[in-house]
């Protein structure tokens, strides 16, 4: 908790000229982080822990000779944290922690974008004013595909210490992934470029982001989108290519990938027969050279199918498999930091809870890096 700078609270909670001073807001904020760190499901459990453990109360910054805060104190404080101004500052805390980690560990050039469900703890209603809505999720064994609540949308960069958040959004569950993808991509690119000094190379996403606008946006930013094709978007596929973008030779056989020519933004393919494949060819290509018929496909002509590395190659699959990092992050945030156990109503409180989870995750990561550095120096 010492890794988190709580001084921003002084700008929002200035002492009054009259009445009781109340509890230290910095201590209250650290206590909420402690709640996440200890996987406490309710504020009542946190209050009991502080009452029966003076050490924990002291770590948070509470005066050991005074009574610890009640549940209602924490409830009012969380309500105040959900204000727009403070929510923005909490996002800035995440940025500062991420920057400090990026300066200690070399970053990869892989940005992963995905979303996860945050069920709302309220009675479902079509006329709700809290921002919650019905949405679809990939259900696990004990879940239903349709749920009521919100979705957390994250853009992270893969690191040796684990994925680090670059951009975050919380939206109603009925907001599709593609609606927020452009903002996440832009914010992640700008943040990464400002810290590392160059733009990310790969943007890895699942089939829910399979839209030509996303591919084009990434190309304009100097990157490459690695996105699994959505079968629903392949009805009008070009018959001159296979389902993974491999061009067909004049005889109708899939050609062999021969690498990328980055200077012209194209993939190069060669005659399958000249590459040693057993095909029945009647010379439809009319190419009698020893190298055989060859063809180039340009990324800008069809960014969905044509990319570097080629969609049908092993390298493309290896890069796409790294998308699992964000799934592990979501699992950690939900199972160990209780991100999926929302107990407050409203999208503002859902965002506050998500920020608290991310701040805790980043603070623990930074602490572990410093501990490892001390061990190496010893």
Coordinates of C-alpha atoms in Angstrom, one line a residue:
X1 CA 0.0 0.0 0.0
X2 CA 3.0 2.3 0.4
X3 CA 3.5 2.1 -3.4
X4 CA 0.3 4.1 -3.9
X5 CA 0.4 7.9 -3.7
X6 CA -2.8 9.0 -1.9
X7 CA -1.9 12.7 -1.7
X8 CA -4.5 13.5 -4.4
X9 CA -7.2 13.1 -1.8
X10 CA -6.0 16.3 -0.1
X11 CA -7.3 18.3 -3.1
X12 CA -10.8 16.8 -2.8
X13 CA -11.3 16.4 1.0
X14 CA -10.1 19.6 2.7
X15 CA -10.6 19.9 6.5
X16 CA -13.6 21.9 7.5
X17 CA -13.3 25.0 9.7
X18 CA -15.8 23.7 12.1
X19 CA -17.1 20.4 13.5
X20 CA -15.2 17.1 13.9
X21 CA -12.2 16.4 11.7
X22 CA -13.4 12.9 10.8
X23 CA -11.1 10.1 9.6
X24 CA -8.0 10.5 7.4
X25 CA -9.1 10.0 3.8
X26 CA -5.8 8.6 2.9
X27 CA -6.2 5.9 5.5
X28 CA -9.7 5.1 4.2
X29 CA -8.4 4.8 0.7
X30 CA -5.6 2.4 1.8
X31 CA -8.2 0.4 3.7
X32 CA -10.2 -0.1 0.5
X33 CA -7.0 -1.3 -1.2
X34 CA -6.5 -3.7 1.8
X35 CA -10.0 -5.0 1.3
X36 CA -9.1 -6.0 -2.3
X37 CA -5.8 -7.4 -1.2
X38 CA -7.3 -9.6 1.5
X39 CA -10.2 -10.7 -0.8
X40 CA -12.8 -9.3 1.7
X41 CA -16.2 -9.6 0.1
X42 CA -18.0 -7.0 2.2
X43 CA -17.2 -3.7 3.9
X44 CA -18.6 -5.1 7.1
X45 CA -15.8 -7.8 7.0
X46 CA -13.2 -5.0 6.5
X47 CA -14.5 -3.1 9.5
X48 CA -14.3 -6.2 11.7
X49 CA -10.7 -6.8 10.5
X50 CA -9.7 -3.3 11.4
X51 CA -11.3 -3.5 14.8
X52 CA -9.6 -6.8 15.8
X53 CA -6.2 -6.1 14.2
X54 CA -4.5 -2.9 15.3
X55 CA -1.6 -3.7 13.0
X56 CA -3.8 -3.6 9.9
X57 CA -5.4 -0.4 11.1
X58 CA -1.9 1.1 11.7
X59 CA -0.8 0.0 8.2
X60 CA -3.7 1.9 6.7
X61 CA -2.8 5.0 8.7
X62 CA -5.6 5.0 11.3
X63 CA -4.7 6.2 14.8
X64 CA -4.4 3.2 17.0
X65 CA -5.8 5.0 20.0
X66 CA -9.1 5.9 18.3
X67 CA -12.1 4.0 17.2
X68 CA -11.8 2.5 13.7
X69 CA -14.3 3.7 11.0
X70 CA -17.8 2.2 10.8
X71 CA -19.4 0.7 7.7
X72 CA -21.4 3.9 7.0
X73 CA -18.1 5.9 7.0
X74 CA -16.7 3.7 4.2
X75 CA -20.0 3.8 2.4
X76 CA -20.0 7.6 2.3
X77 CA -16.4 7.6 1.3
X78 CA -17.0 5.2 -1.6
X79 CA -19.9 7.4 -2.8
X80 CA -17.5 10.4 -2.8
X81 CA -14.8 8.4 -4.7
X82 CA -17.3 7.8 -7.5
X83 CA -17.4 11.5 -8.5
X84 CA -16.0 12.2 -11.9
X85 CA -13.0 14.2 -10.8
X86 CA -11.7 11.6 -8.3
X87 CA -12.4 8.8 -10.8
X88 CA -10.1 10.6 -13.3
X89 CA -7.4 10.9 -10.7
X90 CA -7.6 7.2 -9.9
X91 CA -7.0 6.5 -13.5
X92 CA -3.9 8.7 -13.3
X93 CA -2.7 6.7 -10.3
X94 CA -2.9 3.5 -12.5
X95 CA -0.9 5.4 -15.2
X96 CA 1.8 6.4 -12.8
X97 CA 2.2 2.8 -11.4
X98 CA 2.3 1.4 -14.9
X99 CA 5.0 3.9 -16.0
X100 CA 7.1 3.0 -13.0
X101 CA 6.9 -0.7 -13.9
X102 CA 7.6 0.0 -17.6
X103 CA 10.8 1.8 -16.6
X104 CA 12.0 -1.2 -14.6
X105 CA 11.1 -4.0 -17.0
X106 CA 11.5 -4.1 -20.8
X107 CA 8.1 -4.0 -22.5
X108 CA 7.0 -6.2 -25.4
X109 CA 5.3 -4.6 -28.5
X110 CA 2.1 -6.6 -28.0
X111 CA -1.1 -4.9 -26.9
X112 CA -4.0 -7.2 -26.0
X113 CA -7.6 -5.9 -25.9
X114 CA -10.7 -7.6 -24.4
X115 CA -13.6 -7.2 -22.1
X116 CA -15.1 -9.1 -19.1
X117 CA -18.5 -9.2 -17.4
X118 CA -19.2 -7.4 -14.1
X119 CA -22.7 -8.6 -12.9
X120 CA -24.7 -6.0 -11.1
X121 CA -26.1 -6.6 -7.6
X122 CA -29.5 -5.1 -8.3
X123 CA -32.9 -6.1 -9.6
X124 CA -32.9 -6.2 -13.4
X125 CA -35.0 -3.5 -15.0
X126 CA -35.3 -2.2 -18.5
X127 CA -35.8 1.4 -17.1
X128 CA -32.8 1.4 -14.8
X129 CA -31.0 4.7 -14.0
X130 CA -27.8 3.0 -12.8
X131 CA -26.4 2.2 -16.2
X132 CA -26.7 -1.6 -15.9
X133 CA -28.1 -3.5 -18.9
X134 CA -28.5 -7.0 -20.2
X135 CA -25.5 -8.4 -22.2
X136 CA -23.9 -11.5 -23.5
X137 CA -20.8 -13.3 -22.2
X138 CA -18.9 -16.5 -22.8
X139 CA -20.3 -18.5 -19.9
X140 CA -18.3 -20.9 -17.8
X141 CA -19.7 -24.1 -16.3
X142 CA -22.0 -22.5 -13.6
X143 CA -22.9 -19.3 -15.5
X144 CA -25.6 -18.2 -18.0
X145 CA -24.7 -16.6 -21.3
X146 CA -27.1 -13.7 -20.6
X147 CA -26.3 -11.5 -17.6
X148 CA -27.3 -8.1 -16.2
X149 CA -24.7 -5.6 -15.3
X150 CA -21.6 -4.0 -16.8
X151 CA -18.5 -4.8 -18.8
X152 CA -14.9 -3.8 -18.1
X153 CA -12.9 -3.2 -21.3
X154 CA -9.1 -3.3 -21.0
X155 CA -6.1 -2.7 -23.2
X156 CA -2.9 -4.2 -21.7
X157 CA 0.6 -4.7 -22.8
X158 CA 2.3 -8.1 -22.4
X159 CA 5.2 -8.0 -20.0
X160 CA 7.6 -10.6 -18.4
X161 CA 5.9 -9.7 -15.0
X162 CA 2.4 -10.0 -16.5
X163 CA 0.0 -7.8 -18.5
X164 CA 0.0 -4.1 -17.6
X165 CA -3.2 -2.0 -18.2
X166 CA -2.7 0.9 -20.6
X167 CA -6.4 1.9 -21.0
X168 CA -9.6 1.0 -19.2
X169 CA -13.4 1.6 -19.7
X170 CA -16.5 0.4 -17.9
X171 CA -19.7 0.4 -20.0
X172 CA -23.2 -1.1 -19.8
X173 CA -23.3 -4.8 -20.7
X174 CA -25.2 -4.1 -24.0
X175 CA -22.3 -2.0 -25.3
X176 CA -20.4 -4.1 -27.9
X177 CA -16.7 -4.6 -27.8
X178 CA -16.2 -2.8 -31.2
X179 CA -17.9 0.4 -29.9
X180 CA -15.0 1.0 -27.5
X181 CA -12.2 -0.6 -29.4
X182 CA -11.2 2.6 -31.3
X183 CA -10.8 4.6 -28.1
X184 CA -8.9 1.8 -26.3
X185 CA -6.5 1.4 -29.3
X186 CA -5.9 5.1 -29.6
X187 CA -5.3 5.6 -25.8
X188 CA -3.1 2.5 -25.5
X189 CA -1.0 3.5 -28.5
X190 CA -0.5 7.1 -27.2
X191 CA 0.3 5.9 -23.7
X192 CA 2.8 3.3 -24.8
X193 CA 4.4 5.6 -27.3
X194 CA 4.9 8.4 -24.7
X195 CA 6.5 6.0 -22.2
X196 CA 8.5 3.6 -24.4
X197 CA 9.2 5.9 -27.3
X198 CA 7.7 3.9 -30.1
X199 CA 4.3 2.6 -31.1
X200 CA 3.2 -1.0 -30.3
X201 CA 3.6 -3.5 -33.2
X202 CA 0.8 -5.9 -32.6
X203 CA -2.8 -5.4 -31.4
X204 CA -4.2 -8.8 -30.4
X205 CA -8.0 -9.3 -30.1
X206 CA -10.6 -12.1 -30.4
X207 CA -13.3 -12.5 -33.1
X208 CA -15.6 -10.0 -31.4
X209 CA -13.4 -7.2 -32.8
X210 CA -13.3 -8.5 -36.4
X211 CA -14.2 -5.3 -38.2
X212 CA -12.4 -3.7 -41.1
X213 CA -12.4 -0.3 -39.4
X214 CA -10.3 -1.7 -36.6
X215 CA -7.8 -3.2 -39.0
X216 CA -7.5 0.1 -40.9
X217 CA -7.1 2.1 -37.6
X218 CA -4.3 -0.1 -36.5
X219 CA -2.5 0.2 -39.8
X220 CA -2.7 4.0 -39.7
X221 CA -1.1 3.8 -36.2
X222 CA 1.8 1.8 -37.7
X223 CA 0.8 -1.5 -36.1
X224 CA -0.7 -4.8 -37.2
X225 CA -4.0 -6.2 -35.9
X226 CA -3.9 -9.9 -35.0
X227 CA -7.6 -10.7 -34.8
X228 CA -9.4 -14.1 -35.2
X229 CA -11.9 -14.0 -38.1
X230 CA -15.5 -14.1 -37.2
X231 CA -17.4 -16.7 -39.3
X232 CA -20.4 -14.5 -39.5
X233 CA -18.4 -11.9 -41.5
X234 CA -17.1 -14.4 -44.1
X235 CA -20.3 -14.9 -46.2
X236 CA -19.1 -12.6 -49.0
X237 CA -15.5 -13.7 -48.9
X238 CA -13.4 -13.3 -52.0
X239 CA -13.3 -16.7 -53.8
X240 CA -9.7 -16.0 -55.1
X241 CA -8.4 -16.7 -51.6
X242 CA -8.7 -19.3 -48.9
X243 CA -10.5 -18.6 -45.5
X244 CA -7.1 -17.4 -44.0
X245 CA -6.2 -15.1 -46.9
X246 CA -4.0 -17.4 -48.9
X247 CA -4.3 -16.6 -52.6
X248 CA -5.2 -19.5 -55.0
X249 CA -3.1 -20.1 -58.1
X250 CA -4.7 -20.2 -61.6
X251 CA -5.2 -24.0 -61.1
X252 CA -7.2 -23.4 -57.9
X253 CA -4.6 -24.6 -55.3
X254 CA -3.5 -22.6 -52.3
X255 CA -0.2 -21.0 -52.8
X256 CA 2.8 -21.2 -50.5
X257 CA 3.7 -18.3 -48.2
X258 CA 7.2 -17.0 -48.9
X259 CA 7.5 -14.2 -46.4
X260 CA 6.6 -10.5 -46.1
X261 CA 8.0 -7.5 -48.0
X262 CA 7.6 -4.8 -45.4
X263 CA 9.0 -2.1 -47.6
X264 CA 6.0 -2.3 -49.9
X265 CA 3.5 -3.7 -47.4
X266 CA 2.8 -7.1 -49.0
X267 CA 3.0 -10.8 -48.5
X268 CA 4.6 -13.0 -51.2
X269 CA 3.3 -16.3 -52.3
X270 CA 4.7 -18.9 -54.7
X271 CA 3.5 -21.8 -56.9
X272 CA 2.7 -24.9 -54.7
X273 CA 4.1 -27.3 -57.3
X274 CA 7.5 -25.5 -57.4
X275 CA 7.5 -25.7 -53.6
X276 CA 7.3 -29.4 -53.6
X277 CA 3.6 -30.0 -53.1
X278 CA 1.8 -32.8 -55.0
X279 CA -0.7 -31.0 -57.1
X280 CA -2.3 -31.8 -60.5
X281 CA -1.5 -28.8 -62.7
X282 CA -2.1 -28.4 -66.4
X283 CA 0.0 -25.2 -66.7
X284 CA -2.9 -22.8 -66.2
X285 CA -0.5 -20.1 -65.0
X286 CA 1.6 -20.3 -68.3
X287 CA 4.7 -19.7 -66.2
X288 CA 7.5 -22.0 -67.2
X289 CA 10.3 -20.5 -65.1
X290 CA 12.2 -22.5 -62.4
X291 CA 10.8 -20.3 -59.7
X292 CA 7.2 -20.7 -60.8
X293 CA 4.1 -18.5 -60.6
X294 CA 4.2 -15.9 -57.8
X295 CA 1.8 -13.4 -56.4
X296 CA 1.8 -10.5 -53.9
X297 CA -1.1 -9.4 -51.8
X298 CA -1.0 -5.9 -50.4
X299 CA -2.2 -5.2 -46.8
X300 CA -4.0 -2.0 -47.7
X301 CA -6.2 -3.8 -50.3
X302 CA -7.8 -6.0 -47.7
X303 CA -6.4 -5.5 -44.2
X304 CA -8.8 -8.2 -42.7
X305 CA -7.2 -11.0 -44.7
X306 CA -3.8 -9.8 -45.5
X307 CA -1.4 -9.1 -42.6
X308 CA 2.1 -9.6 -41.4
X309 CA 2.8 -12.3 -40.4
X310 CA 0.5 -14.1 -42.8
X311 CA -2.7 -15.2 -41.1
X312 CA -2.2 -18.9 -42.1
X313 CA 1.4 -19.0 -40.7
X314 CA 2.7 -20.5 -37.5
X315 CA 4.1 -17.1 -36.4
X316 CA 0.6 -15.5 -36.7
X317 CA -0.8 -18.3 -34.4
X318 CA 2.0 -17.9 -31.9
X319 CA 1.3 -14.2 -31.6
X320 CA -2.5 -14.7 -31.3
X321 CA -2.0 -17.3 -28.6
X322 CA -0.5 -14.5 -26.4
X323 CA -4.0 -13.1 -26.1
X324 CA -4.5 -15.5 -23.2
X325 CA -2.5 -13.1 -21.0
X326 CA -5.6 -10.8 -20.6
X327 CA -7.7 -13.8 -19.7
X328 CA -5.4 -14.7 -16.9
X329 CA -5.5 -11.0 -15.8
X330 CA -9.3 -11.1 -15.7
X331 CA -9.2 -14.3 -13.7
X332 CA -6.8 -12.8 -11.2
X333 CA -8.9 -9.6 -10.8
X334 CA -12.1 -11.5 -10.3
X335 CA -10.9 -14.5 -8.2
X336 CA -8.2 -12.7 -6.0
X337 CA -9.3 -9.1 -6.0
X338 CA -13.1 -9.6 -6.1
X339 CA -13.7 -7.4 -9.2
X340 CA -16.7 -9.6 -10.2
X341 CA -18.2 -9.2 -6.8
X342 CA -19.8 -5.8 -7.2
X343 CA -21.9 -4.8 -4.1
X344 CA -22.7 -1.2 -5.0
X345 CA -25.3 0.2 -7.5
X346 CA -24.4 2.3 -10.5
X347 CA -21.8 2.4 -13.3
X348 CA -19.7 5.1 -11.5
X349 CA -19.2 2.7 -8.5
X350 CA -18.5 -0.1 -10.9
X351 CA -15.7 2.0 -12.4
X352 CA -14.4 2.9 -9.0
X353 CA -14.3 -0.7 -8.0
X354 CA -12.5 -1.6 -11.2
X355 CA -9.9 1.1 -10.6
X356 CA -9.3 -0.1 -7.0
X357 CA -8.7 -3.6 -8.3
X358 CA -6.2 -2.3 -11.0
X359 CA -4.4 -0.1 -8.5
X360 CA -4.0 -3.0 -6.1
X361 CA -2.8 -5.3 -8.8
X362 CA -0.2 -2.7 -10.0
X363 CA 1.0 -1.9 -6.5
X364 CA 1.5 -5.6 -5.7
X365 CA 3.4 -6.1 -9.0
X366 CA 5.7 -3.1 -8.3
X367 CA 6.3 -4.3 -4.7
X368 CA 7.4 -7.7 -6.1
X369 CA 9.8 -6.1 -8.6
X370 CA 11.4 -4.1 -5.8
X371 CA 11.6 -7.2 -3.6
X372 CA 13.3 -9.2 -6.4
X373 CA 15.8 -6.3 -6.9
X374 CA 16.7 -6.3 -3.2
X375 CA 17.2 -10.1 -3.3
X376 CA 19.6 -9.8 -6.3
X377 CA 21.6 -7.1 -4.6
X378 CA 21.9 -9.1 -1.4

